[in-house]
PDB file of C-alpha atoms and ligand atoms in Angstrom:
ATOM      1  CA  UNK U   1      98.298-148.357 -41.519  1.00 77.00           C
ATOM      2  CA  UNK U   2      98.260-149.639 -37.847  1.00 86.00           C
ATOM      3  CA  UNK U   3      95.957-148.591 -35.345  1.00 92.00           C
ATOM      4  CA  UNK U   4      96.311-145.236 -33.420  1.00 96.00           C
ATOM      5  CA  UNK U   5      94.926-144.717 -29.710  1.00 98.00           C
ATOM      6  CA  UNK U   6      94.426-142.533 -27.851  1.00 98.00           C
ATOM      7  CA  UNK U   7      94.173-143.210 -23.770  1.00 98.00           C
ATOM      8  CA  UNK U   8      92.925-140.263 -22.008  1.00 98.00           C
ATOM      9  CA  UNK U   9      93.898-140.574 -18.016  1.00 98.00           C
ATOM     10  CA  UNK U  10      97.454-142.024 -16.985  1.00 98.00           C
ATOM     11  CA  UNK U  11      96.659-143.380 -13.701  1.00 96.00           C
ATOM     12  CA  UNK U  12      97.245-147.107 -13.154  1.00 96.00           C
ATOM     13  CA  UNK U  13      94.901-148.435 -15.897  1.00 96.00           C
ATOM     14  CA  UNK U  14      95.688-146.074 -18.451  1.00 97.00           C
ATOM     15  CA  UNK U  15      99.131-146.243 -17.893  1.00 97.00           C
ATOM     16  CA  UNK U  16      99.662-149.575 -18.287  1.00 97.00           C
ATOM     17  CA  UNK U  17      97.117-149.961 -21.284  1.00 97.00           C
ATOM     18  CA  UNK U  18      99.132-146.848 -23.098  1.00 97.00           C
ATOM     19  CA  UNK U  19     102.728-148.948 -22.143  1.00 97.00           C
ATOM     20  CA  UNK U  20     102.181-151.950 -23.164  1.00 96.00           C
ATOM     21  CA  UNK U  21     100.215-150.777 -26.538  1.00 96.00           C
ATOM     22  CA  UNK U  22     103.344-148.838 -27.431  1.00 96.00           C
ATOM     23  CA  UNK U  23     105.114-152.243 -26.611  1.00 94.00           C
ATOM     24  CA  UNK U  24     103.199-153.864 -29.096  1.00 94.00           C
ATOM     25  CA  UNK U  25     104.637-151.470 -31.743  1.00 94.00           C
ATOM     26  CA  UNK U  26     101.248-149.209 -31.484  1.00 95.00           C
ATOM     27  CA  UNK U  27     101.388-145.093 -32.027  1.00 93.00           C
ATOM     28  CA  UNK U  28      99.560-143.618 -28.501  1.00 97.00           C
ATOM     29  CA  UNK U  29      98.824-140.397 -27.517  1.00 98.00           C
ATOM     30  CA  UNK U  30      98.418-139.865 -23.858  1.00 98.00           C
ATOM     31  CA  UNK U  31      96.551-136.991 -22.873  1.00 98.00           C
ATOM     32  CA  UNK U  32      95.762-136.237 -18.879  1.00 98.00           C
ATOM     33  CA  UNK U  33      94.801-132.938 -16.877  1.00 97.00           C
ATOM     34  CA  UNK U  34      97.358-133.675 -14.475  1.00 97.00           C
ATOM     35  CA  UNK U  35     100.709-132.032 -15.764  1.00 98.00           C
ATOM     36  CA  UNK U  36     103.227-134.555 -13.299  1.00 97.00           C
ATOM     37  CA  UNK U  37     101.557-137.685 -15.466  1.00 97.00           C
ATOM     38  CA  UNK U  38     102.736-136.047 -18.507  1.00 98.00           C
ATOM     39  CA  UNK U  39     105.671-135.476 -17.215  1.00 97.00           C
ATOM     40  CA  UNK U  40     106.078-139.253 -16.241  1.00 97.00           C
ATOM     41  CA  UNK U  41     104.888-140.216 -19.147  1.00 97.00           C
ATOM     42  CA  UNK U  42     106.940-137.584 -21.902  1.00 96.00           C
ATOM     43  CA  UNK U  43     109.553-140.576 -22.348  1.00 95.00           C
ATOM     44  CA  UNK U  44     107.698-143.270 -22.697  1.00 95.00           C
ATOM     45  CA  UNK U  45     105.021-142.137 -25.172  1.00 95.00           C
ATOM     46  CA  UNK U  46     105.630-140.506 -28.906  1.00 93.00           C
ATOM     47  CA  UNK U  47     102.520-137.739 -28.069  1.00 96.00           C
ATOM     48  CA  UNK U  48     101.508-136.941 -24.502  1.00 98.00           C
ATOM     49  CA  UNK U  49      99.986-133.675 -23.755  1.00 98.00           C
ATOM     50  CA  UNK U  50      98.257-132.054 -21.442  1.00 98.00           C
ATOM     51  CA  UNK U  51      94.356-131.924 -21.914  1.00 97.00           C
ATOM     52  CA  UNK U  52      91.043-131.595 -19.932  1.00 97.00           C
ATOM     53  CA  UNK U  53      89.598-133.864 -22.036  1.00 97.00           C
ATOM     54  CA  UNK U  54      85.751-132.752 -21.187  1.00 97.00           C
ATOM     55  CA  UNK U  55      86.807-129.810 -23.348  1.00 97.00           C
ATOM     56  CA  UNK U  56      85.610-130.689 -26.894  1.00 97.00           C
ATOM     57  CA  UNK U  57      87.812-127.612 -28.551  1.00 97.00           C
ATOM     58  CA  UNK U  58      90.656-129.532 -26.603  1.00 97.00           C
ATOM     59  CA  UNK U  59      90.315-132.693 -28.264  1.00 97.00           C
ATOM     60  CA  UNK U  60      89.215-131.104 -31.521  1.00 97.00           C
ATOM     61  CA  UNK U  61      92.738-129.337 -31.777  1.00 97.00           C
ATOM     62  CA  UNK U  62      94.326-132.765 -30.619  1.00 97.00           C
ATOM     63  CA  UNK U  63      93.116-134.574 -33.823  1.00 97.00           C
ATOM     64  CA  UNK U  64      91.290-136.687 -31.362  1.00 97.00           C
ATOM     65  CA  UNK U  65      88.713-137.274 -34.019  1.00 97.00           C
ATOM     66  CA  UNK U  66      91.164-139.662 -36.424  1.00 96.00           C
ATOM     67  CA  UNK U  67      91.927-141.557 -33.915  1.00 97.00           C
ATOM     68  CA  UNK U  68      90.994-145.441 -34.369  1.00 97.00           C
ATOM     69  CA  UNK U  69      90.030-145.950 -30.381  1.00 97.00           C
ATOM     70  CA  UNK U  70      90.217-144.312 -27.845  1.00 98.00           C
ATOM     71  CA  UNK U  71      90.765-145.842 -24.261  1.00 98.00           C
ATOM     72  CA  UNK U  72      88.878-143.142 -21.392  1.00 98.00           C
ATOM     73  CA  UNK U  73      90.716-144.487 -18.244  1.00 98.00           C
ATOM     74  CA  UNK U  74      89.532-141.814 -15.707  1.00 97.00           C
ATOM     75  CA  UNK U  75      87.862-143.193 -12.711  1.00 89.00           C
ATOM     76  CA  UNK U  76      87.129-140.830  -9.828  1.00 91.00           C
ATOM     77  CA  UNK U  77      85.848-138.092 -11.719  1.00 95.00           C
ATOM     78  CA  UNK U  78      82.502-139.569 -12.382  1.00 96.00           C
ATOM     79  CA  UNK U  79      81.433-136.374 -14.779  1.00 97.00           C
ATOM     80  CA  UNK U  80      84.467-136.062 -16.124  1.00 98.00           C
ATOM     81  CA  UNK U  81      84.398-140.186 -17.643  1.00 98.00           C
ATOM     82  CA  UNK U  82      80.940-139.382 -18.854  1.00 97.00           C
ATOM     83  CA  UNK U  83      81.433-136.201 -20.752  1.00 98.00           C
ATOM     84  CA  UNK U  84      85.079-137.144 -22.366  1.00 98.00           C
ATOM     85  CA  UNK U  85      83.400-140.576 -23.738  1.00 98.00           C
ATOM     86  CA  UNK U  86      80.246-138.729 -24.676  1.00 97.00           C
ATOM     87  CA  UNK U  87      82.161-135.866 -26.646  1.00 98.00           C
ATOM     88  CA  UNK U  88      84.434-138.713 -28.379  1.00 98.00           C
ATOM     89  CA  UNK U  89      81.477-140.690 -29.496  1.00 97.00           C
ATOM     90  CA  UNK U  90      80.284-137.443 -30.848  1.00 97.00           C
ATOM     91  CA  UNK U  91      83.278-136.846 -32.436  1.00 97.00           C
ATOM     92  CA  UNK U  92      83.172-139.533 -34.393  1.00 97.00           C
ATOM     93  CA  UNK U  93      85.962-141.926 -32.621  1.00 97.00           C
ATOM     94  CA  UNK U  94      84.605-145.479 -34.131  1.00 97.00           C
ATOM     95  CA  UNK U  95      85.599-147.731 -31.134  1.00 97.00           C
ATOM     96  CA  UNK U  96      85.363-146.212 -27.315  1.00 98.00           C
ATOM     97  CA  UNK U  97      86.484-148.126 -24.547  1.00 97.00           C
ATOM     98  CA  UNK U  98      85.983-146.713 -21.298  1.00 98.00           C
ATOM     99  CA  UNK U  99      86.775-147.990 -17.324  1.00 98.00           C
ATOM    100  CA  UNK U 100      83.477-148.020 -15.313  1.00 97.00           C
ATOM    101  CA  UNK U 101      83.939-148.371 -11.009  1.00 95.00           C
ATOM    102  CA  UNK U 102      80.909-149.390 -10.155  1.00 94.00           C
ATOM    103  CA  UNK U 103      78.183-150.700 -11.991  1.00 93.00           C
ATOM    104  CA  UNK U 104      76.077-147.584 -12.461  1.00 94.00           C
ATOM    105  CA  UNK U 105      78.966-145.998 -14.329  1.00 96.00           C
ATOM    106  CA  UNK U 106      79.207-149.102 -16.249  1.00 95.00           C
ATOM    107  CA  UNK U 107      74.964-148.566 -17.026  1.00 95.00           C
ATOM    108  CA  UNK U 108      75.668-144.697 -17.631  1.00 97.00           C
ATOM    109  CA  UNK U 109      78.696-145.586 -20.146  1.00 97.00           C
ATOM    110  CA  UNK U 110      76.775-148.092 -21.487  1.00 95.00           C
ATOM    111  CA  UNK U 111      73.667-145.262 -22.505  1.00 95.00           C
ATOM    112  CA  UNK U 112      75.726-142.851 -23.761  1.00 96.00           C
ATOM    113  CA  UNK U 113      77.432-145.157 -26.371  1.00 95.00           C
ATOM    114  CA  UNK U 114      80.757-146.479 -25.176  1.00 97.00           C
ATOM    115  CA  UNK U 115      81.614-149.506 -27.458  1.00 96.00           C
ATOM    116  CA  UNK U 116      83.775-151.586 -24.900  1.00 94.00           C
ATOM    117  CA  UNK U 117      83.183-151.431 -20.945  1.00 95.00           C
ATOM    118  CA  UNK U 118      86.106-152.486 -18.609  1.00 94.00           C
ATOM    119  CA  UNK U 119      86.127-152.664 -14.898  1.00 95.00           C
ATOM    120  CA  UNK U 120      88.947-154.166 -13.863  1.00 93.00           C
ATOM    121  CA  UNK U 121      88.605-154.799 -10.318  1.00 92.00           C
ATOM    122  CA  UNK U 122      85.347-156.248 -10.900  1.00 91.00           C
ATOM    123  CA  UNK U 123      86.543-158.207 -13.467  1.00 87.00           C
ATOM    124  CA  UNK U 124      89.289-159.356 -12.150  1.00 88.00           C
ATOM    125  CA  UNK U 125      87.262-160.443  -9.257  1.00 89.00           C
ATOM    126  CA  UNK U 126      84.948-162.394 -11.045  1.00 84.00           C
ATOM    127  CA  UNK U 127      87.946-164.406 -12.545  1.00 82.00           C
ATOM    128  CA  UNK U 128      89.765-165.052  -9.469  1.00 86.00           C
ATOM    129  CA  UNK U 129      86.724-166.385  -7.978  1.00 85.00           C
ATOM    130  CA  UNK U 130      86.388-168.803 -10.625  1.00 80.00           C
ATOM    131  CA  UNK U 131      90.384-169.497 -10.620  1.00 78.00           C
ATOM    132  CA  UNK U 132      89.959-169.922  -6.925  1.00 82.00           C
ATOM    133  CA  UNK U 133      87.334-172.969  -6.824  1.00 79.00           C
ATOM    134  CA  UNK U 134      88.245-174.611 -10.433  1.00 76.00           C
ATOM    135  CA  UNK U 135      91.576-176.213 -10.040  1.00 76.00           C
ATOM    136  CA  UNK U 136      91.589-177.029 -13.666  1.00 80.00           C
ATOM    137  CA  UNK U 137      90.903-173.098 -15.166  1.00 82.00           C
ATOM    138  CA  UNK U 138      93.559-171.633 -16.808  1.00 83.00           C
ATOM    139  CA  UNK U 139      91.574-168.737 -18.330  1.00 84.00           C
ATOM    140  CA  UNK U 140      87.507-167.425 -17.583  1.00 83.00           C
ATOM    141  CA  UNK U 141      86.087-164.757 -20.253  1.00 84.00           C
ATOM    142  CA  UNK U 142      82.509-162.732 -19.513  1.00 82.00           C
ATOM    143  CA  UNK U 143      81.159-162.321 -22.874  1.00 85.00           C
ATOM    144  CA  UNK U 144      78.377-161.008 -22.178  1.00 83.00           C
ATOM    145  CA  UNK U 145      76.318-161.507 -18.893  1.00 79.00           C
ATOM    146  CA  UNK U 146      74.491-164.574 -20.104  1.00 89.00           C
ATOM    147  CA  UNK U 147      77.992-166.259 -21.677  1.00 91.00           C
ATOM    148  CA  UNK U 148      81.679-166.971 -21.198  1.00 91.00           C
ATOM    149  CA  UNK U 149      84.515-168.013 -22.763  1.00 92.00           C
ATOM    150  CA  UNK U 150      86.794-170.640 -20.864  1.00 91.00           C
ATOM    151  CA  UNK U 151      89.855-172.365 -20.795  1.00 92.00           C
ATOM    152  CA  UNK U 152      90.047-175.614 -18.861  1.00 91.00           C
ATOM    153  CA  UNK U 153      92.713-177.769 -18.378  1.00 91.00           C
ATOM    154  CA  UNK U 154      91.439-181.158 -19.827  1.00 92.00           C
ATOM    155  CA  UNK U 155      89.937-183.255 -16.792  1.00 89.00           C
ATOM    156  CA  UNK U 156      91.821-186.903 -16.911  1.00 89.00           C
ATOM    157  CA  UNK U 157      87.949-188.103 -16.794  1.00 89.00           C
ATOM    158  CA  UNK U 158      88.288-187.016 -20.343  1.00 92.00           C
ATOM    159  CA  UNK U 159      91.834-188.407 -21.977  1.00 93.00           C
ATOM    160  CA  UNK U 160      92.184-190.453 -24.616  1.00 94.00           C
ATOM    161  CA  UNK U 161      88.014-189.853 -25.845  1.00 94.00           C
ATOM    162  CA  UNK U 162      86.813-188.340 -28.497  1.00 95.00           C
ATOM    163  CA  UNK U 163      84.757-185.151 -28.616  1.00 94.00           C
ATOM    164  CA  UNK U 164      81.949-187.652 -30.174  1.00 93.00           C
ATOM    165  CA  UNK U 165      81.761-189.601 -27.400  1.00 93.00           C
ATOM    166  CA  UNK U 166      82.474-186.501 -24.966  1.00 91.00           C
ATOM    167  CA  UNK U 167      78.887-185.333 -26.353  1.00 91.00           C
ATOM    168  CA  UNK U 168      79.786-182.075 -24.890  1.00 89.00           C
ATOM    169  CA  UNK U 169      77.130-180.026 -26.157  1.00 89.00           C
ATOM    170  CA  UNK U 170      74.368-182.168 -26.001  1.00 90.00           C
ATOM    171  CA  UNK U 171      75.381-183.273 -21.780  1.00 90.00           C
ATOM    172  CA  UNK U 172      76.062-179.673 -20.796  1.00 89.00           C
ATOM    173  CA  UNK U 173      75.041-177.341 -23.601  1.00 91.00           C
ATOM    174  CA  UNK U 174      78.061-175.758 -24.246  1.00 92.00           C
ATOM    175  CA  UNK U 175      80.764-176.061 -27.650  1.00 93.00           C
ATOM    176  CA  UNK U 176      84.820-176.597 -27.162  1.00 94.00           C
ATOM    177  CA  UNK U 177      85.750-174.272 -30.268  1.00 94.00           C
ATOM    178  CA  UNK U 178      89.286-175.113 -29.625  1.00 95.00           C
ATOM    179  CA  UNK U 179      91.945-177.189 -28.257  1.00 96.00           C
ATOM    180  CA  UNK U 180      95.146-176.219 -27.319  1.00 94.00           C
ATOM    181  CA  UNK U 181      97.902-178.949 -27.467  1.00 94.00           C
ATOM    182  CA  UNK U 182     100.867-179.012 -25.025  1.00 88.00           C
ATOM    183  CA  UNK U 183     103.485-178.119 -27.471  1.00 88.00           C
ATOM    184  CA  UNK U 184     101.282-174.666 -28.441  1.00 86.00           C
ATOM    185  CA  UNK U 185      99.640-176.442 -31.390  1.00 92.00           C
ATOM    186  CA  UNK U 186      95.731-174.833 -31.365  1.00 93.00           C
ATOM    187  CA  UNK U 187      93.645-176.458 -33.296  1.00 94.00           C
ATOM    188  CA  UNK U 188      90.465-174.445 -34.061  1.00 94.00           C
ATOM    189  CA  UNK U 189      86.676-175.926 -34.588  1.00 93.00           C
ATOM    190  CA  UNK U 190      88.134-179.682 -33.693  1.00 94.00           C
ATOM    191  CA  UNK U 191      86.075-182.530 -35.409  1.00 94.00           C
ATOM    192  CA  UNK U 192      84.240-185.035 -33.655  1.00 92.00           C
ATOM    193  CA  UNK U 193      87.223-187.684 -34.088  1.00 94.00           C
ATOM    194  CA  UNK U 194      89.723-185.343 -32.314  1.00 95.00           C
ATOM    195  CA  UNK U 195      90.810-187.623 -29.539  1.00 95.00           C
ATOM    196  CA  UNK U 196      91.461-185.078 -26.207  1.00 95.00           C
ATOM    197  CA  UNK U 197      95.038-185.701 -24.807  1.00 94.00           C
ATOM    198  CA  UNK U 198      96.859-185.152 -21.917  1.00 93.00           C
ATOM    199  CA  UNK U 199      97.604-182.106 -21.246  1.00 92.00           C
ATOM    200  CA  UNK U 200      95.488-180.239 -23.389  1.00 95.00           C
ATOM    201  CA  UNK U 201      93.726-177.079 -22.693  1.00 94.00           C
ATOM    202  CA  UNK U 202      89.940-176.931 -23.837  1.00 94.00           C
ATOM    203  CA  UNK U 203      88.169-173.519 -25.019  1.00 95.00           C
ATOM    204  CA  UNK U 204      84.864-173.901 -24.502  1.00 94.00           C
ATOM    205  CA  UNK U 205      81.864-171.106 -24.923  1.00 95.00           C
ATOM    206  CA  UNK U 206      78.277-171.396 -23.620  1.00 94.00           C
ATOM    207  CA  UNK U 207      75.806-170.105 -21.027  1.00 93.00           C
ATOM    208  CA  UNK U 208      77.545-168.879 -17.655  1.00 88.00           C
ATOM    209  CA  UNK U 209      74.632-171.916 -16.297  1.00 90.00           C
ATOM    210  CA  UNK U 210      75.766-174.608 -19.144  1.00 91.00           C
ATOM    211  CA  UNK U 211      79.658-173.937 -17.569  1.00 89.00           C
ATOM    212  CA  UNK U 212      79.189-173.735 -14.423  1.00 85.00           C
ATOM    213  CA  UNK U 213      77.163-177.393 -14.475  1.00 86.00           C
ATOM    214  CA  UNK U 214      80.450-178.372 -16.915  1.00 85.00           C
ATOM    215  CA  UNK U 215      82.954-177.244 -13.964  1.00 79.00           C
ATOM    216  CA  UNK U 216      80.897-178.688 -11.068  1.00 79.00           C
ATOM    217  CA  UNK U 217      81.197-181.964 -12.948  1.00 77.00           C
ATOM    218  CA  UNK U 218      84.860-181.956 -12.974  1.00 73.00           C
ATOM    219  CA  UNK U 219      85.324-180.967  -9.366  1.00 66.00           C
ATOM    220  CA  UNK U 220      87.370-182.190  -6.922  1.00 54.00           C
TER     221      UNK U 220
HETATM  222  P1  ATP T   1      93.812-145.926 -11.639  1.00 72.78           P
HETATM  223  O1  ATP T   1      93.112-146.856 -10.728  1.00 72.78           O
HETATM  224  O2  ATP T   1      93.860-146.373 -13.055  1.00 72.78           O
HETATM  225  O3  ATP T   1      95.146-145.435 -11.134  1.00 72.78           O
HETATM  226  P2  ATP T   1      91.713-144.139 -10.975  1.00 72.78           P
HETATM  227  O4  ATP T   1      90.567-145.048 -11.252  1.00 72.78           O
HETATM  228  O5  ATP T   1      92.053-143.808  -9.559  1.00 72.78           O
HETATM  229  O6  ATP T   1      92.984-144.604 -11.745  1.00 72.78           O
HETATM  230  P3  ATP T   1      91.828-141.417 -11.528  1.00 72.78           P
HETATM  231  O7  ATP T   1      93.115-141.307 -10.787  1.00 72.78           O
HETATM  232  O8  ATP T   1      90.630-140.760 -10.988  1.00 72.78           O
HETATM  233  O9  ATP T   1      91.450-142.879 -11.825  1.00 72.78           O
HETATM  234  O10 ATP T   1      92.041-140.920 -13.026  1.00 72.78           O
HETATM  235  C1  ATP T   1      93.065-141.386 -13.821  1.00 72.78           C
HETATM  236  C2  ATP T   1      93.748-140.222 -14.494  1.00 72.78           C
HETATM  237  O11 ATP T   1      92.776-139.465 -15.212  1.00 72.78           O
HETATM  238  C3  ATP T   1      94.416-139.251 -13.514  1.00 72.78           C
HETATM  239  O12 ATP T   1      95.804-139.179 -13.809  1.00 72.78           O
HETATM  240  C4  ATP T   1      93.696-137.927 -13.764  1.00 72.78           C
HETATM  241  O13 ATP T   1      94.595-136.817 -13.707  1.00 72.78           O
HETATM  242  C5  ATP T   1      93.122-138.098 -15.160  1.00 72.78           C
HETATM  243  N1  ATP T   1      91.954-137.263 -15.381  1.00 72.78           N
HETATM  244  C6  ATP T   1      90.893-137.097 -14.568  1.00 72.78           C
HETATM  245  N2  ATP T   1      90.010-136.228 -15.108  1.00 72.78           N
HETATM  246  C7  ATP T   1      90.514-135.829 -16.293  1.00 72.78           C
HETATM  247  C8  ATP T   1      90.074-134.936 -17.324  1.00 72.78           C
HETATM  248  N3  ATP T   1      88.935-134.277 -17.240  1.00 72.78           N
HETATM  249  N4  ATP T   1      90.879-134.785 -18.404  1.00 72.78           N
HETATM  250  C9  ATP T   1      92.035-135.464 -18.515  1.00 72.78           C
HETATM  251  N5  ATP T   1      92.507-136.299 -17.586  1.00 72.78           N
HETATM  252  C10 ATP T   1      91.761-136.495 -16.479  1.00 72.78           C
END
């Protein structure tokens, strides 16, 4: 059976995570204390009721509890975040993702057990600030603080050599897990003889310090 969610709060974030899971052929409930964003929302979603979701009886009589994940996208209403993820993790919901605005909400959420922790303007910052002074990034992923995920556009420094003689990991520190080819081809865990082409995008993980000293490299 696929995947239910639940996304409590229909404001920008929520709204657009509930959209384009239902897009991608997903069964959402929306729930929301406000009763004009179930109204908005009564045609686009199979389930959307109205809920204050710090109310555990509320999400009790939902069904909240089968739920696979549930997305908490409420974000002025510090207390009410808190409480909703707290009484979902309580609940028994196995995967909680929940929008933090600033980073002690992000610290409270991350106490009180929420499995995934979004904050999109901050994230999005981050990446545009990378996008911004790495003309070859097509992609930038925080892992974790200490490590990222990117995708670089092959620097022409590199074409035509192969990862062996690249010696990625040993010069910078960090691992290409993956190359993707102009025509959409990826080709996952590439051996030492792969030959890097033009055109091709690189995935590399490591330390935020190990990329950072592999982008400086490559700069203009
Ligand atoms: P965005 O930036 O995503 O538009 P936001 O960060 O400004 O949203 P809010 O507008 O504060 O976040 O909250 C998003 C939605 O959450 C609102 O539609 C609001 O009605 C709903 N919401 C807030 N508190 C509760 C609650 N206790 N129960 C259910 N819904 C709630």
């Amino acid at each position: 059976m696929k995947k239910q969610f639940v996304v409590i709060g229909l404001g920008r974030f929520g709204g657009t995570v509930s959209k384009e899971l239902t897009r991608l052929g997903y069964e959402v409930m929306g729930l929301d204390r406000n009763m004009r964003k179930v109204q908005e929302y009564a045609s686009i979603l199979p389930y959307v009721y109205q809920a204050d979701t710090t109310d555990e009886n509320v999400l009790k009589e939902l069904g909240v509890q089968n739920m696979d994940h549930a997305i908490v996208s409420i974000g002025d209403d510090l207390q009410a975040s808190i409480l909703t993820t707290l009484i979902l993790k309580d609940l028994g919901v196995p995967t909680v993702t929940a929008k933090a605005t600033s980073e002690y909400h992000r610290r409270v959420l991350e106490r009180i057990g929420a499995d995934h922790i979004v904050q999109p303007e901050r994230d999005t910052g981050v990446r545009v600030a990378h996008q911004l002074t790495n003309k070859n990034l097509v992609d930038y992923l925080e892992l974790s603080p200490e490590f990222s995920l990117v995708e670089v556009l092959a620097p022409k420094e590199m074409h035509g050599q192969t990862l062996k003689q690249l010696n990625i990991r040993a010069r910078y520190g960090c691992n290409i897990v993956a190359i993707r080819r102009e025509d959409n081809r990826v080709i996952v865990s590439p051996l030492a003889e792969e030959k890097i082409l033009l055109g091709d995008i690189l995935v590399i993980i490591g330390s935020n310090q190990d990329i950072n000293r592999f982008e400086k490299r490559f700069e203009d």
